[in-house]
Tab-separated table of N, CA, C and O in Angstrom:
chain	number	residue	atom	x	y	z
A	29	MET	N	0.945	-1.582	-8.700
A	29	MET	CA	2.128	-1.541	-8.366
A	29	MET	C	2.428	0.009	-7.727
A	29	MET	O	1.796	0.921	-8.288
A	30	ILE	N	3.017	0.209	-6.691
A	30	ILE	CA	3.316	1.190	-5.941
A	30	ILE	C	4.777	1.631	-5.951
A	30	ILE	O	5.454	0.676	-5.792
A	31	LYS	N	5.393	2.871	-6.247
A	31	LYS	CA	6.639	3.182	-6.217
A	31	LYS	C	7.092	3.554	-5.084
A	31	LYS	O	6.282	4.366	-4.241
A	32	VAL	N	8.080	3.200	-4.249
A	32	VAL	CA	8.616	3.253	-2.959
A	32	VAL	C	10.306	3.547	-3.099
A	32	VAL	O	10.555	3.210	-4.302
A	33	THR	N	10.841	4.175	-2.341
A	33	THR	CA	12.093	4.270	-2.099
A	33	THR	C	12.902	3.834	-0.955
A	33	THR	O	12.704	4.115	0.156
A	34	ARG	N	13.886	3.032	-1.514
A	34	ARG	CA	14.843	2.491	-0.402
A	34	ARG	C	15.551	3.609	0.229
A	34	ARG	O	15.544	4.548	-0.033
A	35	LEU	N	16.032	2.808	1.337
A	35	LEU	CA	16.969	3.910	2.267
A	35	LEU	C	18.169	4.385	1.579
A	35	LEU	O	18.837	5.385	1.799
A	36	ASN	N	18.612	3.740	0.530
A	36	ASN	CA	19.573	4.272	-0.160
A	36	ASN	C	19.576	5.171	-1.316
A	36	ASN	O	20.477	5.630	-2.151
A	37	GLY	N	18.271	5.590	-1.422
A	37	GLY	CA	17.432	6.437	-2.365
A	37	GLY	C	17.207	5.758	-3.765
A	37	GLY	O	16.881	6.318	-4.838
A	38	LYS	N	17.329	4.432	-3.868
A	38	LYS	CA	16.969	3.673	-5.097
A	38	LYS	C	15.535	3.653	-5.114
A	38	LYS	O	14.785	3.007	-3.996
A	39	ALA	N	14.730	3.729	-6.020
A	39	ALA	CA	13.315	3.709	-6.393
A	39	ALA	C	13.113	2.329	-7.014
A	39	ALA	O	13.669	1.699	-7.736
A	40	PHE	N	11.693	1.758	-6.331
A	40	PHE	CA	11.535	0.580	-6.963
A	40	PHE	C	9.895	0.459	-6.837
A	40	PHE	O	9.379	0.997	-6.175
A	41	MET	N	9.497	-0.540	-7.760
A	41	MET	CA	7.871	-0.801	-7.569
A	41	MET	C	7.394	-2.021	-6.791
A	41	MET	O	8.393	-2.746	-6.673
A	42	LEU	N	6.399	-2.069	-6.084
A	42	LEU	CA	6.228	-2.855	-5.218
A	42	LEU	C	4.638	-3.386	-5.461
A	42	LEU	O	3.745	-2.339	-5.494
A	43	ASN	N	4.247	-4.389	-5.208
A	43	ASN	CA	3.057	-5.038	-5.782
A	43	ASN	C	2.396	-4.776	-4.350
A	43	ASN	O	2.169	-5.581	-3.446
A	44	ALA	N	0.995	-3.782	-4.861
A	44	ALA	CA	0.339	-3.222	-3.396
A	44	ALA	C	-0.833	-4.670	-2.819
A	44	ALA	O	-0.785	-4.604	-1.835
A	45	LEU	N	-1.028	-5.424	-3.915
A	45	LEU	CA	-1.711	-6.371	-3.482
A	45	LEU	C	-1.313	-7.343	-2.436
A	45	LEU	O	-1.849	-8.036	-1.498
A	46	TYR	N	0.001	-7.587	-2.419
A	46	TYR	CA	0.711	-8.145	-1.452
A	46	TYR	C	1.192	-7.610	-0.062
A	46	TYR	O	1.817	-8.180	0.958
A	47	ILE	N	0.606	-6.357	0.251
A	47	ILE	CA	1.210	-5.644	1.402
A	47	ILE	C	0.334	-6.018	2.452
A	47	ILE	O	-1.179	-6.200	2.303
A	48	GLU	N	0.910	-6.255	3.940
A	48	GLU	CA	0.131	-6.722	4.654
A	48	GLU	C	-0.014	-5.779	5.717
A	48	GLU	O	-0.910	-5.536	6.400
A	49	THR	N	1.089	-5.063	6.235
A	49	THR	CA	1.289	-3.805	7.050
A	49	THR	C	2.220	-3.069	6.580
A	49	THR	O	3.119	-3.240	6.081
A	50	VAL	N	1.777	-1.759	7.068
A	50	VAL	CA	2.781	-0.475	6.971
A	50	VAL	C	2.751	0.105	8.085
A	50	VAL	O	1.880	0.287	8.994
A	51	GLU	N	3.925	0.383	8.613
A	51	GLU	CA	4.291	0.640	10.107
A	51	GLU	C	5.318	1.692	10.053
A	51	GLU	O	6.261	1.837	9.028
A	52	SER	N	5.539	2.699	11.054
A	52	SER	CA	6.334	3.537	11.016
A	52	SER	C	7.144	3.224	12.546
A	52	SER	O	6.702	3.238	13.587
A	53	PHE	N	8.596	3.201	12.315
A	53	PHE	CA	9.326	2.753	13.693
A	53	PHE	C	10.720	3.523	13.813
A	53	PHE	O	11.653	3.116	14.490
A	54	PRO	N	10.817	4.734	13.621
A	54	PRO	CA	10.048	5.659	12.835
A	54	PRO	C	10.257	5.576	11.431
A	54	PRO	O	9.465	6.475	10.562
A	55	ASP	N	11.281	4.711	10.755
A	55	ASP	CA	11.312	4.526	9.290
A	55	ASP	C	9.890	3.723	9.043
A	55	ASP	O	9.519	2.968	9.653
A	56	THR	N	9.427	4.033	7.901
A	56	THR	CA	8.280	3.218	7.014
A	56	THR	C	8.762	1.941	7.041
A	56	THR	O	9.804	1.695	6.002
A	57	THR	N	8.124	0.898	7.548
A	57	THR	CA	8.489	-0.641	7.491
A	57	THR	C	6.963	-1.065	6.393
A	57	THR	O	6.330	-1.109	7.094
A	58	ILE	N	7.271	-1.583	5.377
A	58	ILE	CA	6.182	-2.321	4.569
A	58	ILE	C	6.539	-3.942	4.830
A	58	ILE	O	7.484	-4.448	4.298
A	59	THR	N	5.646	-4.650	5.071
A	59	THR	CA	5.629	-6.241	5.498
A	59	THR	C	4.616	-6.808	4.314
A	59	THR	O	3.225	-6.558	4.255
A	60	LEU	N	5.288	-7.523	3.784
A	60	LEU	CA	4.083	-8.467	2.520
A	60	LEU	C	3.816	-9.569	3.145
A	60	LEU	O	4.245	-10.227	4.361
A	61	THR	N	2.692	-10.064	2.595
A	61	THR	CA	2.027	-11.496	2.826
A	61	THR	C	3.113	-12.562	3.080
A	61	THR	O	2.798	-13.457	3.516
A	62	THR	N	4.106	-12.274	2.365
A	62	THR	CA	5.282	-13.526	2.243
A	62	THR	C	6.168	-13.289	3.512
A	62	THR	O	6.914	-14.159	3.865
A	63	GLY	N	6.213	-12.382	4.147
A	63	GLY	CA	6.948	-12.101	5.364
A	63	GLY	C	8.534	-11.138	4.937
A	63	GLY	O	8.793	-10.762	6.026
A	64	THR	N	8.069	-11.118	4.069
A	64	THR	CA	9.106	-9.977	3.632
A	64	THR	C	9.196	-8.506	4.032
A	64	THR	O	7.790	-8.102	4.031
A	65	LYS	N	10.056	-7.895	4.479
A	65	LYS	CA	10.009	-6.475	4.847
A	65	LYS	C	10.789	-5.710	4.147
A	65	LYS	O	11.851	-6.147	3.961
A	66	TYR	N	10.285	-4.632	3.791
A	66	TYR	CA	11.051	-3.239	3.091
A	66	TYR	C	11.126	-2.003	3.899
A	66	TYR	O	9.923	-1.618	4.600
A	67	VAL	N	12.262	-1.293	4.317
A	67	VAL	CA	12.435	-0.527	4.911
A	67	VAL	C	12.597	0.763	3.998
A	67	VAL	O	13.473	0.678	2.870
A	68	VAL	N	11.502	1.837	3.861
A	68	VAL	CA	11.769	3.015	3.060
A	68	VAL	C	11.657	4.187	3.524
A	68	VAL	O	11.304	4.566	4.381
A	69	LEU	N	12.071	5.183	2.504
A	69	LEU	CA	12.106	6.579	2.892
A	69	LEU	C	10.759	7.428	2.650
A	69	LEU	O	10.601	8.289	3.831
A	70	ASP	N	9.964	6.560	2.180
A	70	ASP	CA	8.616	7.820	2.069
A	70	ASP	C	7.774	7.368	3.389
A	70	ASP	O	7.647	6.509	4.160
A	71	PRO	N	7.164	8.576	3.503
A	71	PRO	CA	6.418	8.851	4.825
A	71	PRO	C	5.269	7.675	4.885
A	71	PRO	O	4.429	7.539	3.675
A	72	ILE	N	4.711	7.190	5.761
A	72	ILE	CA	3.585	6.432	5.913
A	72	ILE	C	2.493	6.629	5.353
A	72	ILE	O	1.562	6.149	4.713
A	73	ASP	N	2.042	7.917	5.673
A	73	ASP	CA	0.905	8.620	4.842
A	73	ASP	C	0.882	8.720	3.377
A	73	ASP	O	0.183	8.170	2.796
A	74	GLU	N	1.891	8.738	2.823
A	74	GLU	CA	2.113	8.805	1.459
A	74	GLU	C	2.311	7.129	0.950
A	74	GLU	O	1.318	7.026	-0.241
A	75	VAL	N	2.912	6.290	1.759
A	75	VAL	CA	2.627	4.820	1.045
A	75	VAL	C	1.006	4.386	1.282
A	75	VAL	O	0.605	4.037	0.259
A	76	ASN	N	0.467	5.098	2.307
A	76	ASN	CA	-0.998	4.556	2.210
A	76	ASN	C	-2.009	5.446	1.065
A	76	ASN	O	-2.661	4.472	0.703
A	77	ARG	N	-1.385	6.332	0.742
A	77	ARG	CA	-2.157	7.483	-0.183
A	77	ARG	C	-1.949	6.597	-1.625
A	77	ARG	O	-2.695	6.243	-2.369
A	78	ARG	N	-0.607	6.190	-1.658
A	78	ARG	CA	-0.314	5.323	-2.852
A	78	ARG	C	-1.096	4.088	-3.177
A	78	ARG	O	-1.421	3.488	-4.054
A	79	ILE	N	-1.405	3.076	-2.057
A	79	ILE	CA	-1.813	1.864	-2.035
A	79	ILE	C	-3.497	2.347	-2.351
A	79	ILE	O	-4.133	1.502	-3.427
A	80	VAL	N	-3.917	3.197	-1.776
A	80	VAL	CA	-5.434	3.483	-2.319
A	80	VAL	C	-5.536	3.886	-3.518
A	80	VAL	O	-6.545	3.487	-4.263
A	81	ASN	N	-4.799	4.617	-4.135
A	81	ASN	CA	-4.792	5.114	-5.443
A	81	ASN	C	-4.595	3.988	-6.271
A	81	ASN	O	-5.706	3.696	-7.668
A	82	PHE	N	-3.709	3.040	-5.781
A	82	PHE	CA	-3.374	1.813	-6.791
A	82	PHE	C	-5.100	0.932	-6.550
A	82	PHE	O	-5.396	0.372	-7.660
A	83	TYR	N	-5.658	0.656	-5.410
A	83	TYR	CA	-6.704	-0.169	-5.344
A	83	TYR	C	-7.865	0.399	-6.317
A	83	TYR	O	-8.689	0.054	-6.696
A	84	GLN	N	-7.741	1.864	-6.278
A	84	GLN	CA	-8.756	2.698	-6.848
A	84	GLN	C	-8.878	2.362	-8.462
A	84	GLN	O	-9.613	2.177	-9.226
A	85	SER	N	-7.228	2.265	-9.021
A	85	SER	CA	-7.134	2.349	-10.225
A	85	SER	C	-7.504	0.937	-10.735
A	85	SER	O	-7.714	0.563	-11.909
A	86	VAL	N	-7.489	-0.296	-10.116
A	86	VAL	CA	-7.645	-1.302	-10.609
A	86	VAL	C	-9.003	-1.993	-9.908
A	86	VAL	O	-9.460	-2.742	-10.150
A	87	GLN	N	-9.740	-0.668	-9.575
A	87	GLN	CA	-11.204	-1.080	-9.054
A	87	GLN	C	-11.404	-1.739	-8.155
A	87	GLN	O	-12.581	-2.528	-7.643
A	88	LEU	N	-10.496	-2.028	-7.209
A	88	LEU	CA	-10.640	-2.948	-6.018
A	88	LEU	C	-11.484	-2.283	-4.936
A	88	LEU	O	-12.452	-3.027	-4.583
A	89	LEU	N	-11.828	-1.129	-4.923
A	89	LEU	CA	-12.424	-0.481	-4.013
A	89	LEU	C	-13.851	0.184	-4.516
A	89	LEU	O	-14.594	0.620	-4.128
A	90	SER	N	-14.245	-0.602	-5.660
A	90	SER	CA	-15.631	-0.150	-6.311
A	90	SER	C	-16.616	-0.904	-5.924
A	90	SER	O	-17.687	-0.297	-5.898
A	91	ASN	N	-16.425	-2.075	-5.028
A	91	ASN	CA	-17.637	-2.897	-4.469
A	91	ASN	C	-18.224	-2.139	-3.102
A	91	ASN	O	-17.146	-1.906	-2.107
A	92	PRO	N	-18.941	-1.917	-2.954
A	92	PRO	CA	-19.502	-0.910	-1.733
A	92	PRO	C	-19.539	-1.947	-0.337
A	92	PRO	O	-19.006	-1.366	0.754
A	93	HIS	N	-19.380	-3.328	-0.690
A	93	HIS	CA	-19.324	-3.958	0.669
A	93	HIS	C	-17.870	-4.087	1.138
A	93	HIS	O	-17.513	-3.995	2.255
A	94	ILE	N	-16.842	-3.653	0.158
A	94	ILE	CA	-15.535	-3.807	0.461
A	94	ILE	C	-15.316	-2.379	1.165
A	94	ILE	O	-14.207	-2.282	1.921
A	95	ARG	N	-15.756	-1.470	0.765
A	95	ARG	CA	-15.664	0.064	1.052
A	95	ARG	C	-15.953	0.313	2.419
A	95	ARG	O	-16.013	1.121	3.110
A	96	GLY	N	-16.971	-0.792	2.811
A	96	GLY	CA	-17.798	-0.860	4.309
A	96	GLY	C	-18.885	-0.122	4.445
A	96	GLY	O	-19.690	0.097	5.392
A	97	GLU	N	-19.743	0.299	3.176
A	97	GLU	CA	-21.173	0.440	2.919
A	97	GLU	C	-22.132	-0.388	3.187
A	97	GLU	O	-22.021	-1.735	2.738
A	98	GLU	N	-23.195	-0.212	4.012
A	98	GLU	CA	-24.143	-1.503	4.339
A	98	GLU	C	-25.291	-1.443	3.239
A	98	GLU	O	-25.502	-2.412	2.863
A	99	ASN	N	-25.560	-0.394	3.024
A	99	ASN	CA	-26.620	-0.024	1.594
A	99	ASN	C	-26.144	0.461	0.399
A	99	ASN	O	-25.694	1.348	0.424
A	100	GLU	N	-26.198	-0.470	-0.480
A	100	GLU	CA	-26.046	-0.202	-1.921
A	100	GLU	C	-27.173	0.690	-2.135
A	100	GLU	O	-28.139	0.257	-2.186
A	101	LYS	N	-26.696	1.676	-2.867
A	101	LYS	CA	-27.636	2.628	-3.842
A	101	LYS	C	-27.848	2.273	-5.254
A	101	LYS	O	-26.962	1.769	-6.095
């Protein structure tokens, strides 16, 4: 889960596993795989950093093939 802030200033947690896209229009818009969209105050770079940190915390990025590495050491 990642913490993001709605435009009204209220923070909420979002399951990062369901995030399909993160775009800036200029507000940051997060689209889930369900089609639900959230517009948040958090800058796109910060949202992306939180997503990567979440993936690392659940070891989703621990597989070298998922990370894009060709040769495992």
